mmCIF file of C-alpha atoms and ligand atoms in Angstrom:
data_model
loop_
_atom_site.group_PDB
_atom_site.id
_atom_site.type_symbol
_atom_site.label_atom_id
_atom_site.label_comp_id
_atom_site.label_asym_id
_atom_site.label_seq_id
_atom_site.Cartn_x
_atom_site.Cartn_y
_atom_site.Cartn_z
ATOM 1 C CA MET U 1 15.272 -71.690 27.839
ATOM 2 C CA ASP U 2 17.921 -68.946 27.980
ATOM 3 C CA CYS U 3 16.512 -65.511 27.432
ATOM 4 C CA ALA U 4 17.530 -61.875 27.291
ATOM 5 C CA ILE U 5 15.667 -58.588 27.452
ATOM 6 C CA ARG U 6 16.171 -56.598 24.259
ATOM 7 C CA LEU U 7 14.851 -53.445 22.653
ATOM 8 C CA SER U 8 14.635 -52.364 19.038
ATOM 9 C CA GLU U 9 13.252 -48.876 19.728
ATOM 10 C CA PHE U 10 13.594 -46.358 22.545
ATOM 11 C CA GLY U 11 10.594 -45.537 24.707
ATOM 12 C CA GLY U 12 8.606 -46.648 27.756
ATOM 13 C CA PRO U 13 8.941 -49.969 29.610
ATOM 14 C CA ASP U 14 6.901 -51.747 26.900
ATOM 15 C CA VAL U 15 9.827 -51.563 24.466
ATOM 16 C CA LEU U 16 11.568 -54.193 26.631
ATOM 17 C CA ARG U 17 10.996 -57.572 24.950
ATOM 18 C CA VAL U 18 11.820 -61.032 26.215
ATOM 19 C CA GLU U 19 13.784 -62.930 23.548
ATOM 20 C CA ARG U 20 15.334 -66.353 23.345
ATOM 21 C CA SER U 21 19.099 -65.965 23.579
ATOM 22 C CA ASP U 22 22.158 -68.030 22.790
ATOM 23 C CA PRO U 23 25.355 -65.994 22.922
ATOM 24 C CA GLY U 24 27.425 -68.958 21.685
ATOM 25 C CA ASP U 25 31.030 -69.691 22.590
ATOM 26 C CA PRO U 26 33.169 -66.918 24.041
ATOM 27 C CA GLY U 27 35.669 -65.143 21.788
ATOM 28 C CA SER U 28 39.330 -65.545 22.669
ATOM 29 C CA ASN U 29 39.225 -62.676 25.195
ATOM 30 C CA GLU U 30 35.752 -63.322 26.632
ATOM 31 C CA VAL U 31 34.085 -65.532 29.203
ATOM 32 C CA ARG U 32 30.532 -66.874 29.083
ATOM 33 C CA LEU U 33 28.783 -66.105 32.318
ATOM 34 C CA ARG U 34 25.768 -68.011 33.638
ATOM 35 C CA GLN U 35 24.095 -65.075 35.388
ATOM 36 C CA THR U 36 22.426 -65.729 38.718
ATOM 37 C CA ALA U 37 21.302 -62.215 39.712
ATOM 38 C CA ILE U 38 21.132 -58.937 37.782
ATOM 39 C CA GLY U 39 21.087 -55.370 39.081
ATOM 40 C CA VAL U 40 18.509 -52.820 37.940
ATOM 41 C CA ASN U 41 19.776 -49.235 37.819
ATOM 42 C CA PHE U 42 18.305 -45.872 36.966
ATOM 43 C CA ILE U 43 20.817 -45.562 34.136
ATOM 44 C CA ASP U 44 18.994 -48.537 32.505
ATOM 45 C CA VAL U 45 15.798 -46.461 32.441
ATOM 46 C CA VAL U 46 17.666 -43.509 30.963
ATOM 47 C CA GLN U 47 19.248 -45.746 28.309
ATOM 48 C CA ARG U 48 15.898 -47.362 27.500
ATOM 49 C CA ARG U 49 14.448 -43.890 26.884
ATOM 50 C CA GLY U 50 17.314 -43.193 24.492
ATOM 51 C CA VAL U 51 18.505 -40.018 26.194
ATOM 52 C CA SER U 52 21.560 -41.363 27.941
ATOM 53 C CA PRO U 53 24.989 -39.953 27.416
ATOM 54 C CA ILE U 54 25.962 -43.644 27.112
ATOM 55 C CA ALA U 55 23.735 -44.320 24.111
ATOM 56 C CA LEU U 56 22.734 -47.840 23.101
ATOM 57 C CA SER U 57 22.909 -48.680 19.439
ATOM 58 C CA LEU U 58 19.709 -50.488 18.463
ATOM 59 C CA PRO U 59 18.720 -53.262 18.437
ATOM 60 C CA SER U 60 20.360 -53.870 21.789
ATOM 61 C CA GLY U 61 20.321 -55.676 25.077
ATOM 62 C CA ILE U 62 20.109 -53.592 28.232
ATOM 63 C CA GLY U 63 21.548 -53.495 31.747
ATOM 64 C CA GLY U 64 25.067 -53.084 33.109
ATOM 65 C CA GLU U 65 25.437 -55.078 36.337
ATOM 66 C CA ALA U 66 25.195 -58.762 37.290
ATOM 67 C CA ALA U 67 26.730 -61.682 39.158
ATOM 68 C CA GLY U 68 27.148 -65.269 38.053
ATOM 69 C CA ILE U 69 29.325 -68.298 37.432
ATOM 70 C CA ILE U 70 31.781 -68.630 34.556
ATOM 71 C CA GLU U 71 30.801 -71.554 32.321
ATOM 72 C CA ALA U 72 33.264 -71.132 29.422
ATOM 73 C CA VAL U 73 36.543 -69.274 29.003
ATOM 74 C CA GLY U 74 38.168 -67.917 25.798
ATOM 75 C CA THR U 75 41.615 -69.166 24.827
ATOM 76 C CA ALA U 76 43.425 -65.904 25.687
ATOM 77 C CA VAL U 77 41.774 -65.387 29.084
ATOM 78 C CA ARG U 78 44.118 -65.547 32.067
ATOM 79 C CA GLY U 79 43.174 -65.485 35.743
ATOM 80 C CA PHE U 80 39.587 -66.756 35.415
ATOM 81 C CA ASN U 81 38.390 -70.361 35.249
ATOM 82 C CA VAL U 82 35.182 -72.266 34.654
ATOM 83 C CA GLY U 83 33.224 -72.367 37.917
ATOM 84 C CA ASP U 84 34.517 -69.021 39.284
ATOM 85 C CA ARG U 85 31.922 -66.777 40.941
ATOM 86 C CA VAL U 86 32.258 -63.228 39.594
ATOM 87 C CA ALA U 87 30.357 -59.961 39.247
ATOM 88 C CA TYR U 88 30.646 -56.839 37.135
ATOM 89 C CA ALA U 89 29.363 -53.279 36.888
ATOM 90 C CA ASN U 90 29.324 -50.760 34.094
ATOM 91 C CA VAL U 91 29.176 -53.200 31.161
ATOM 92 C CA TYR U 92 26.119 -51.770 29.460
ATOM 93 C CA GLY U 93 23.863 -53.173 26.766
ATOM 94 C CA GLY U 94 23.233 -56.771 27.870
ATOM 95 C CA ALA U 95 23.159 -57.585 31.585
ATOM 96 C CA TYR U 96 19.440 -58.433 31.523
ATOM 97 C CA ALA U 97 20.096 -61.983 30.313
ATOM 98 C CA SER U 98 20.381 -65.471 31.757
ATOM 99 C CA VAL U 99 23.726 -65.970 30.012
ATOM 100 C CA ARG U 100 26.131 -63.349 28.647
ATOM 101 C CA LEU U 101 29.576 -62.980 27.082
ATOM 102 C CA VAL U 102 31.772 -60.522 29.023
ATOM 103 C CA LYS U 103 35.380 -59.363 28.729
ATOM 104 C CA PRO U 104 37.409 -60.487 31.749
ATOM 105 C CA ASP U 105 38.818 -57.037 32.571
ATOM 106 C CA ALA U 106 35.348 -56.016 33.827
ATOM 107 C CA LEU U 107 35.014 -59.019 36.142
ATOM 108 C CA VAL U 108 35.606 -58.992 39.887
ATOM 109 C CA PRO U 109 36.016 -62.329 41.716
ATOM 110 C CA LEU U 110 33.418 -62.729 44.464
ATOM 111 C CA PRO U 111 34.518 -63.677 47.973
ATOM 112 C CA ASP U 112 32.601 -66.590 49.573
ATOM 113 C CA ASP U 113 30.882 -64.315 52.068
ATOM 114 C CA ILE U 114 29.368 -62.027 49.426
ATOM 115 C CA SER U 115 26.245 -63.582 47.903
ATOM 116 C CA ASP U 116 25.357 -63.335 44.215
ATOM 117 C CA ARG U 117 22.271 -61.303 45.091
ATOM 118 C CA GLN U 118 24.262 -58.881 47.221
ATOM 119 C CA ALA U 119 26.791 -58.510 44.411
ATOM 120 C CA ALA U 120 24.098 -57.863 41.793
ATOM 121 C CA GLY U 121 22.525 -55.319 44.136
ATOM 122 C CA MET U 122 25.710 -53.433 44.851
ATOM 123 C CA MET U 123 28.383 -53.637 42.175
ATOM 124 C CA LEU U 124 27.250 -50.560 40.271
ATOM 125 C CA LYS U 125 25.484 -48.728 43.109
ATOM 126 C CA GLY U 126 28.039 -49.592 45.799
ATOM 127 C CA LEU U 127 31.039 -48.763 43.607
ATOM 128 C CA THR U 128 29.340 -45.466 42.795
ATOM 129 C CA ALA U 129 28.955 -44.871 46.540
ATOM 130 C CA TRP U 130 32.666 -45.662 47.026
ATOM 131 C CA CYS U 131 33.512 -43.275 44.211
ATOM 132 C CA LEU U 132 31.419 -40.478 45.777
ATOM 133 C CA VAL U 133 32.464 -40.717 49.435
ATOM 134 C CA ARG U 134 36.062 -41.972 49.065
ATOM 135 C CA GLN U 135 37.287 -40.588 45.724
ATOM 136 C CA VAL U 136 35.326 -37.540 44.594
ATOM 137 C CA PHE U 137 35.030 -36.287 48.179
ATOM 138 C CA ASP U 138 37.041 -37.800 51.021
ATOM 139 C CA ALA U 139 34.301 -37.781 53.671
ATOM 140 C CA LYS U 140 35.274 -37.704 57.334
ATOM 141 C CA ALA U 141 33.930 -36.985 60.814
ATOM 142 C CA GLY U 142 32.711 -33.411 61.055
ATOM 143 C CA ASP U 143 31.544 -33.148 57.449
ATOM 144 C CA VAL U 144 27.901 -32.268 56.940
ATOM 145 C CA VAL U 145 26.572 -33.842 53.753
ATOM 146 C CA LEU U 146 23.346 -33.501 51.778
ATOM 147 C CA ILE U 147 22.275 -36.454 49.607
ATOM 148 C CA HIS U 148 19.176 -36.489 47.419
ATOM 149 C CA ALA U 149 17.119 -39.667 46.904
ATOM 150 C CA ALA U 150 18.614 -40.943 50.154
ATOM 151 C CA ALA U 151 16.425 -44.075 50.144
ATOM 152 C CA GLY U 152 17.352 -45.048 46.573
ATOM 153 C CA GLY U 153 19.873 -47.667 45.497
ATOM 154 C CA VAL U 154 22.972 -45.457 45.472
ATOM 155 C CA GLY U 155 21.548 -43.179 48.182
ATOM 156 C CA SER U 156 20.940 -45.926 50.758
ATOM 157 C CA ILE U 157 24.540 -47.156 50.392
ATOM 158 C CA VAL U 158 26.052 -43.650 50.409
ATOM 159 C CA CYS U 159 24.189 -42.810 53.637
ATOM 160 C CA GLN U 160 25.512 -45.915 55.419
ATOM 161 C CA TRP U 161 29.074 -45.267 54.233
ATOM 162 C CA LEU U 162 28.963 -41.618 55.311
ATOM 163 C CA LYS U 163 27.563 -42.565 58.706
ATOM 164 C CA HIS U 164 30.363 -45.099 59.173
ATOM 165 C CA LEU U 165 32.894 -42.350 58.410
ATOM 166 C CA GLY U 166 31.351 -40.110 61.063
ATOM 167 C CA ALA U 167 29.741 -37.495 58.809
ATOM 168 C CA THR U 168 26.424 -35.843 59.600
ATOM 169 C CA VAL U 169 24.023 -36.966 56.878
ATOM 170 C CA ILE U 170 21.031 -34.985 55.642
ATOM 171 C CA GLY U 171 18.924 -36.909 53.109
ATOM 172 C CA THR U 172 15.976 -35.950 50.929
ATOM 173 C CA VAL U 173 13.214 -38.415 49.999
ATOM 174 C CA SER U 174 9.744 -38.095 48.486
ATOM 175 C CA SER U 175 7.630 -39.998 51.047
ATOM 176 C CA ASP U 176 7.375 -40.972 54.711
ATOM 177 C CA GLU U 177 7.950 -44.630 53.821
ATOM 178 C CA LYS U 178 11.226 -43.693 52.151
ATOM 179 C CA ALA U 179 12.116 -41.514 55.154
ATOM 180 C CA GLY U 180 12.053 -44.666 57.322
ATOM 181 C CA LEU U 181 14.590 -46.454 55.142
ATOM 182 C CA ALA U 182 16.796 -43.351 54.917
ATOM 183 C CA ARG U 183 16.870 -43.112 58.720
ATOM 184 C CA SER U 184 17.689 -46.793 59.068
ATOM 185 C CA CYS U 185 20.579 -46.244 56.635
ATOM 186 C CA GLY U 186 22.112 -43.573 58.850
ATOM 187 C CA CYS U 187 20.496 -40.285 57.863
ATOM 188 C CA ASP U 188 20.641 -37.953 60.857
ATOM 189 C CA HIS U 189 18.056 -35.657 59.263
ATOM 190 C CA VAL U 190 15.518 -36.629 56.623
ATOM 191 C CA ILE U 191 13.696 -34.029 54.539
ATOM 192 C CA VAL U 192 10.517 -35.169 52.795
ATOM 193 C CA CYS U 193 10.910 -32.875 49.796
ATOM 194 C CA THR U 194 7.275 -33.199 48.720
ATOM 195 C CA GLU U 195 6.239 -31.604 52.038
ATOM 196 C CA SER U 196 8.843 -28.897 52.534
ATOM 197 C CA ASP U 197 11.485 -26.902 50.712
ATOM 198 C CA PHE U 198 14.823 -28.666 51.127
ATOM 199 C CA VAL U 199 16.892 -25.453 50.956
ATOM 200 C CA SER U 200 15.146 -23.836 53.922
ATOM 201 C CA GLN U 201 15.211 -27.163 55.802
ATOM 202 C CA VAL U 202 18.984 -27.441 55.294
ATOM 203 C CA MET U 203 19.392 -23.861 56.542
ATOM 204 C CA ASP U 204 17.360 -24.731 59.680
ATOM 205 C CA ILE U 205 19.159 -28.034 60.343
ATOM 206 C CA THR U 206 22.632 -26.484 59.966
ATOM 207 C CA ALA U 207 21.714 -23.204 61.718
ATOM 208 C CA GLY U 208 22.589 -21.355 58.501
ATOM 209 C CA LYS U 209 26.052 -22.923 58.150
ATOM 210 C CA LYS U 210 25.027 -25.125 55.172
ATOM 211 C CA VAL U 211 26.767 -28.345 54.092
ATOM 212 C CA SER U 212 30.278 -29.230 52.939
ATOM 213 C CA VAL U 213 29.097 -31.252 49.950
ATOM 214 C CA VAL U 214 25.901 -32.122 48.087
ATOM 215 C CA PHE U 215 25.573 -35.451 46.278
ATOM 216 C CA ASP U 216 22.853 -34.839 43.677
ATOM 217 C CA GLY U 217 21.691 -37.728 41.476
ATOM 218 C CA VAL U 218 18.300 -36.118 40.787
ATOM 219 C CA GLY U 219 19.516 -33.353 38.474
ATOM 220 C CA ARG U 220 17.050 -31.007 36.828
ATOM 221 C CA GLU U 221 14.582 -30.670 39.735
ATOM 222 C CA THR U 222 17.226 -30.088 42.400
ATOM 223 C CA PHE U 223 20.666 -29.090 41.166
ATOM 224 C CA VAL U 224 20.474 -25.290 41.083
ATOM 225 C CA ARG U 225 18.756 -25.234 44.499
ATOM 226 C CA SER U 226 21.369 -27.708 45.767
ATOM 227 C CA LEU U 227 23.959 -24.955 45.225
ATOM 228 C CA ASP U 228 22.096 -22.825 47.800
ATOM 229 C CA CYS U 229 22.730 -25.517 50.427
ATOM 230 C CA ILE U 230 26.543 -25.476 50.126
ATOM 231 C CA ARG U 231 28.841 -23.464 52.355
ATOM 232 C CA PRO U 232 31.499 -21.230 50.738
ATOM 233 C CA ARG U 233 34.167 -23.230 48.889
ATOM 234 C CA GLY U 234 32.123 -26.417 49.288
ATOM 235 C CA LEU U 235 31.512 -29.031 46.590
ATOM 236 C CA ALA U 236 28.518 -29.787 44.371
ATOM 237 C CA VAL U 237 28.603 -33.329 42.991
ATOM 238 C CA LEU U 238 26.106 -33.941 40.189
ATOM 239 C CA PHE U 239 26.237 -37.708 39.668
ATOM 240 C CA GLY U 240 22.941 -38.408 37.908
ATOM 241 C CA GLN U 241 19.770 -37.038 36.386
ATOM 242 C CA ALA U 242 16.798 -39.046 37.631
ATOM 243 C CA SER U 243 14.505 -36.032 37.021
ATOM 244 C CA GLY U 244 16.166 -35.034 33.739
ATOM 245 C CA PRO U 245 19.346 -33.299 32.588
ATOM 246 C CA VAL U 246 20.387 -30.072 34.296
ATOM 247 C CA GLY U 247 21.191 -28.212 31.080
ATOM 248 C CA PRO U 248 23.763 -25.474 30.617
ATOM 249 C CA ILE U 249 24.892 -23.656 33.761
ATOM 250 C CA ASP U 250 26.571 -20.271 34.051
ATOM 251 C CA LEU U 251 29.827 -20.884 35.960
ATOM 252 C CA GLY U 252 29.338 -17.413 37.438
ATOM 253 C CA LEU U 253 26.715 -19.049 39.684
ATOM 254 C CA LEU U 254 29.529 -20.857 41.489
ATOM 255 C CA ALA U 255 31.151 -17.498 42.287
ATOM 256 C CA ALA U 256 27.872 -15.899 43.322
ATOM 257 C CA LYS U 257 27.046 -18.743 45.708
ATOM 258 C CA GLY U 258 30.399 -18.717 47.505
ATOM 259 C CA SER U 259 33.313 -19.828 45.298
ATOM 260 C CA LEU U 260 31.848 -23.309 45.029
ATOM 261 C CA PHE U 261 33.407 -26.289 43.263
ATOM 262 C CA ALA U 262 31.292 -28.504 41.025
ATOM 263 C CA THR U 263 31.965 -31.862 39.395
ATOM 264 C CA ARG U 264 30.045 -34.386 37.259
ATOM 265 C CA PRO U 265 31.749 -37.730 38.008
ATOM 266 C CA THR U 266 31.133 -41.080 36.332
ATOM 267 C CA LEU U 267 31.979 -44.469 37.779
ATOM 268 C CA THR U 268 33.541 -45.329 34.416
ATOM 269 C CA ALA U 269 36.200 -42.635 34.830
ATOM 270 C CA TYR U 270 36.919 -43.650 38.437
ATOM 271 C CA THR U 271 37.292 -47.370 37.611
ATOM 272 C CA SER U 272 39.012 -47.033 34.247
ATOM 273 C CA THR U 273 42.053 -49.059 35.311
ATOM 274 C CA ARG U 274 41.878 -52.627 36.611
ATOM 275 C CA SER U 275 43.623 -51.579 39.807
ATOM 276 C CA ASP U 276 41.061 -48.791 40.463
ATOM 277 C CA LEU U 277 38.200 -51.256 39.899
ATOM 278 C CA LEU U 278 39.670 -53.900 42.219
ATOM 279 C CA ASN U 279 40.559 -51.270 44.809
ATOM 280 C CA GLY U 280 36.971 -49.962 44.839
ATOM 281 C CA ALA U 281 35.521 -53.490 44.985
ATOM 282 C CA ARG U 282 37.851 -54.452 47.871
ATOM 283 C CA SER U 283 36.811 -51.388 49.799
ATOM 284 C CA LEU U 284 33.106 -52.052 49.163
ATOM 285 C CA PHE U 285 33.294 -55.771 50.001
ATOM 286 C CA LYS U 286 35.128 -54.963 53.235
ATOM 287 C CA MET U 287 32.368 -52.569 54.309
ATOM 288 C CA VAL U 288 29.719 -55.202 53.580
ATOM 289 C CA LYS U 289 31.623 -58.092 55.199
ATOM 290 C CA ASN U 290 32.251 -56.014 58.338
ATOM 291 C CA GLY U 291 28.549 -55.257 58.617
ATOM 292 C CA CYS U 292 29.116 -51.506 58.152
ATOM 293 C CA ILE U 293 26.928 -51.550 55.043
ATOM 294 C CA ARG U 294 23.980 -53.804 54.291
ATOM 295 C CA ILE U 295 22.683 -53.975 50.758
ATOM 296 C CA PRO U 296 18.947 -53.315 50.979
ATOM 297 C CA ILE U 297 17.550 -55.486 48.179
ATOM 298 C CA LEU U 298 13.911 -54.570 48.584
ATOM 299 C CA GLN U 299 12.504 -55.452 45.152
ATOM 300 C CA THR U 300 13.119 -58.744 43.368
ATOM 301 C CA TYR U 301 11.586 -59.587 39.971
ATOM 302 C CA HIS U 302 11.922 -62.455 37.548
ATOM 303 C CA LEU U 303 14.147 -61.484 34.598
ATOM 304 C CA THR U 304 11.149 -61.695 32.258
ATOM 305 C CA ASP U 305 9.421 -59.021 34.390
ATOM 306 C CA ALA U 306 12.114 -56.414 33.714
ATOM 307 C CA ALA U 307 9.483 -54.002 32.338
ATOM 308 C CA LYS U 308 7.640 -54.135 35.690
ATOM 309 C CA ALA U 309 10.876 -53.322 37.489
ATOM 310 C CA HIS U 310 11.390 -50.312 35.201
ATOM 311 C CA ARG U 311 7.827 -49.076 35.781
ATOM 312 C CA ALA U 312 8.342 -49.163 39.543
ATOM 313 C CA LEU U 313 11.769 -47.485 39.421
ATOM 314 C CA GLU U 314 10.723 -44.591 37.205
ATOM 315 C CA ALA U 315 7.484 -44.052 39.154
ATOM 316 C CA ARG U 316 9.629 -43.598 42.312
ATOM 317 C CA ARG U 317 7.938 -46.655 43.873
ATOM 318 C CA THR U 318 11.183 -48.467 44.721
ATOM 319 C CA VAL U 319 13.333 -48.220 47.841
ATOM 320 C CA GLY U 320 16.903 -49.454 48.116
ATOM 321 C CA CYS U 321 18.095 -51.847 45.418
ATOM 322 C CA THR U 322 16.221 -53.861 42.790
ATOM 323 C CA ILE U 323 17.421 -57.113 41.238
ATOM 324 C CA LEU U 324 16.206 -59.485 38.530
ATOM 325 C CA LEU U 325 16.520 -63.270 38.856
ATOM 326 C CA PRO U 326 16.840 -65.405 35.693
HETATM 327 N N1 NAP T 1 27.662 -41.123 37.815
HETATM 328 C C1 NAP T 1 27.631 -42.442 37.786
HETATM 329 O O1 NAP T 1 28.572 -43.120 37.366
HETATM 330 C C2 NAP T 1 26.405 -43.138 38.282
HETATM 331 C C3 NAP T 1 26.440 -44.508 38.581
HETATM 332 C C4 NAP T 1 25.279 -45.100 39.100
HETATM 333 C C5 NAP T 1 24.127 -44.340 39.263
HETATM 334 N N2 NAP T 1 24.135 -43.030 38.896
HETATM 335 C C6 NAP T 1 22.950 -42.186 39.088
HETATM 336 O O2 NAP T 1 22.605 -42.234 40.451
HETATM 337 C C7 NAP T 1 21.224 -41.958 40.581
HETATM 338 C C8 NAP T 1 20.599 -43.030 41.462
HETATM 339 O O3 NAP T 1 20.609 -44.259 40.759
HETATM 340 P P1 NAP T 1 19.847 -45.535 41.340
HETATM 341 O O4 NAP T 1 19.938 -46.578 40.284
HETATM 342 O O5 NAP T 1 20.332 -45.824 42.702
HETATM 343 O O6 NAP T 1 18.333 -45.029 41.369
HETATM 344 P P2 NAP T 1 17.406 -44.752 42.656
HETATM 345 O O7 NAP T 1 18.045 -43.677 43.488
HETATM 346 O O8 NAP T 1 17.071 -46.032 43.304
HETATM 347 O O9 NAP T 1 16.095 -44.203 41.960
HETATM 348 C C9 NAP T 1 16.011 -42.872 41.543
HETATM 349 C C10 NAP T 1 15.405 -42.003 42.660
HETATM 350 O O10 NAP T 1 15.498 -40.641 42.240
HETATM 351 C C11 NAP T 1 14.460 -39.912 42.840
HETATM 352 N N3 NAP T 1 13.783 -39.061 41.851
HETATM 353 C C12 NAP T 1 13.647 -37.729 41.949
HETATM 354 N N4 NAP T 1 13.002 -37.252 40.907
HETATM 355 C C13 NAP T 1 12.685 -38.288 40.117
HETATM 356 C C14 NAP T 1 11.982 -38.411 38.890
HETATM 357 N N5 NAP T 1 11.464 -37.337 38.261
HETATM 358 N N6 NAP T 1 11.822 -39.641 38.355
HETATM 359 C C15 NAP T 1 12.348 -40.707 38.975
HETATM 360 N N7 NAP T 1 13.032 -40.657 40.148
HETATM 361 C C16 NAP T 1 13.194 -39.450 40.712
HETATM 362 C C17 NAP T 1 13.483 -40.923 43.462
HETATM 363 O O11 NAP T 1 13.683 -40.894 44.877
HETATM 364 P P3 NAP T 1 12.641 -40.014 45.762
HETATM 365 O O12 NAP T 1 11.290 -40.519 45.350
HETATM 366 O O13 NAP T 1 12.975 -40.296 47.162
HETATM 367 O O14 NAP T 1 12.890 -38.578 45.360
HETATM 368 C C18 NAP T 1 13.932 -42.242 42.878
HETATM 369 O O15 NAP T 1 13.650 -43.315 43.742
HETATM 370 C C19 NAP T 1 20.650 -41.907 39.167
HETATM 371 O O16 NAP T 1 20.585 -40.570 38.734
HETATM 372 C C20 NAP T 1 21.698 -42.656 38.372
HETATM 373 O O17 NAP T 1 21.703 -42.337 37.009
HETATM 374 C C21 NAP T 1 25.244 -42.421 38.426
#
């Protein structure tokens, strides 16, 4: 039986319901995708709670990332055929499903040497990593970088990419277990933020010189203190809010802390054209195929256990990437 995870109210993981699903035939500019692996992302938790800037309109499906095989193609679709292996990121409101209708402009063809599970684990998180270290900030040897939640989905990929580029990587995590994964992903220095203050640790590690850039996907609990870790004219990148929204900030803070730059990027804005999306995917696939980045899929759940996956992710019990299998 085909099924999808849907919600008719915002709230905790229990609002996620398993429902029978039959999306029907694709519209003229759609394909029907038989999904083989689905990515779980923190943005899904935020959307489920109903506080996302990308609000779902209820009742709704949930999830934005998956891989699969095309099983039907609309009459106006060009460039994709039945049987093609593809993946997508950033198509919210319905990825948690065994079969889904998707517009072809979101789809990326999968090379033979990228598995469906890898693709589901990395399309959204890995493209976000590409966006952070290659677009928002062009990381290179000599840069010293601070990344929060270094053992998370995005964090574990960002660390490996930065290491490959020759940067010095400082990562924060909340436990010793997570510290192990962060180190194995290329962190030169790991700060267990539940045991010590990350600002003073960064000052010690850098001998007071601070870092060139902070990648902060944690938000409320870290962002203002992240600014204290950045050297004059460095960059603060707020890319998520796992601990909650940061709220209004006085831009004068950027002057007071050393003429800092700050940005709040979204993957959507950095992959808004087809050529940007394919360029990012090519770059990511190349890193994975060359063995420079491995996608650490460390939690796998059945699709019908999506609520369990959400409980683990929001309780900070996950490391690396999480996928659902239909
Ligand atoms: N801007 C974009 O386009 C974009 C795209 C994708 C993802 N994101 C953002 O990137 C961030 C990472 O996403 P992800 O899917 O890879 O998640 P993740 O990093 O695997 O999970 C979130 C991590 O945040 C940390 N955290 C700190 N405070 C937390 C709290 N109060 N509750 C829950 N977690 C907390 C935890 O790591 P520790 O326990 O080690 O602290 C947790 O494991 C999220 O903020 C997400 O929204 C943004």
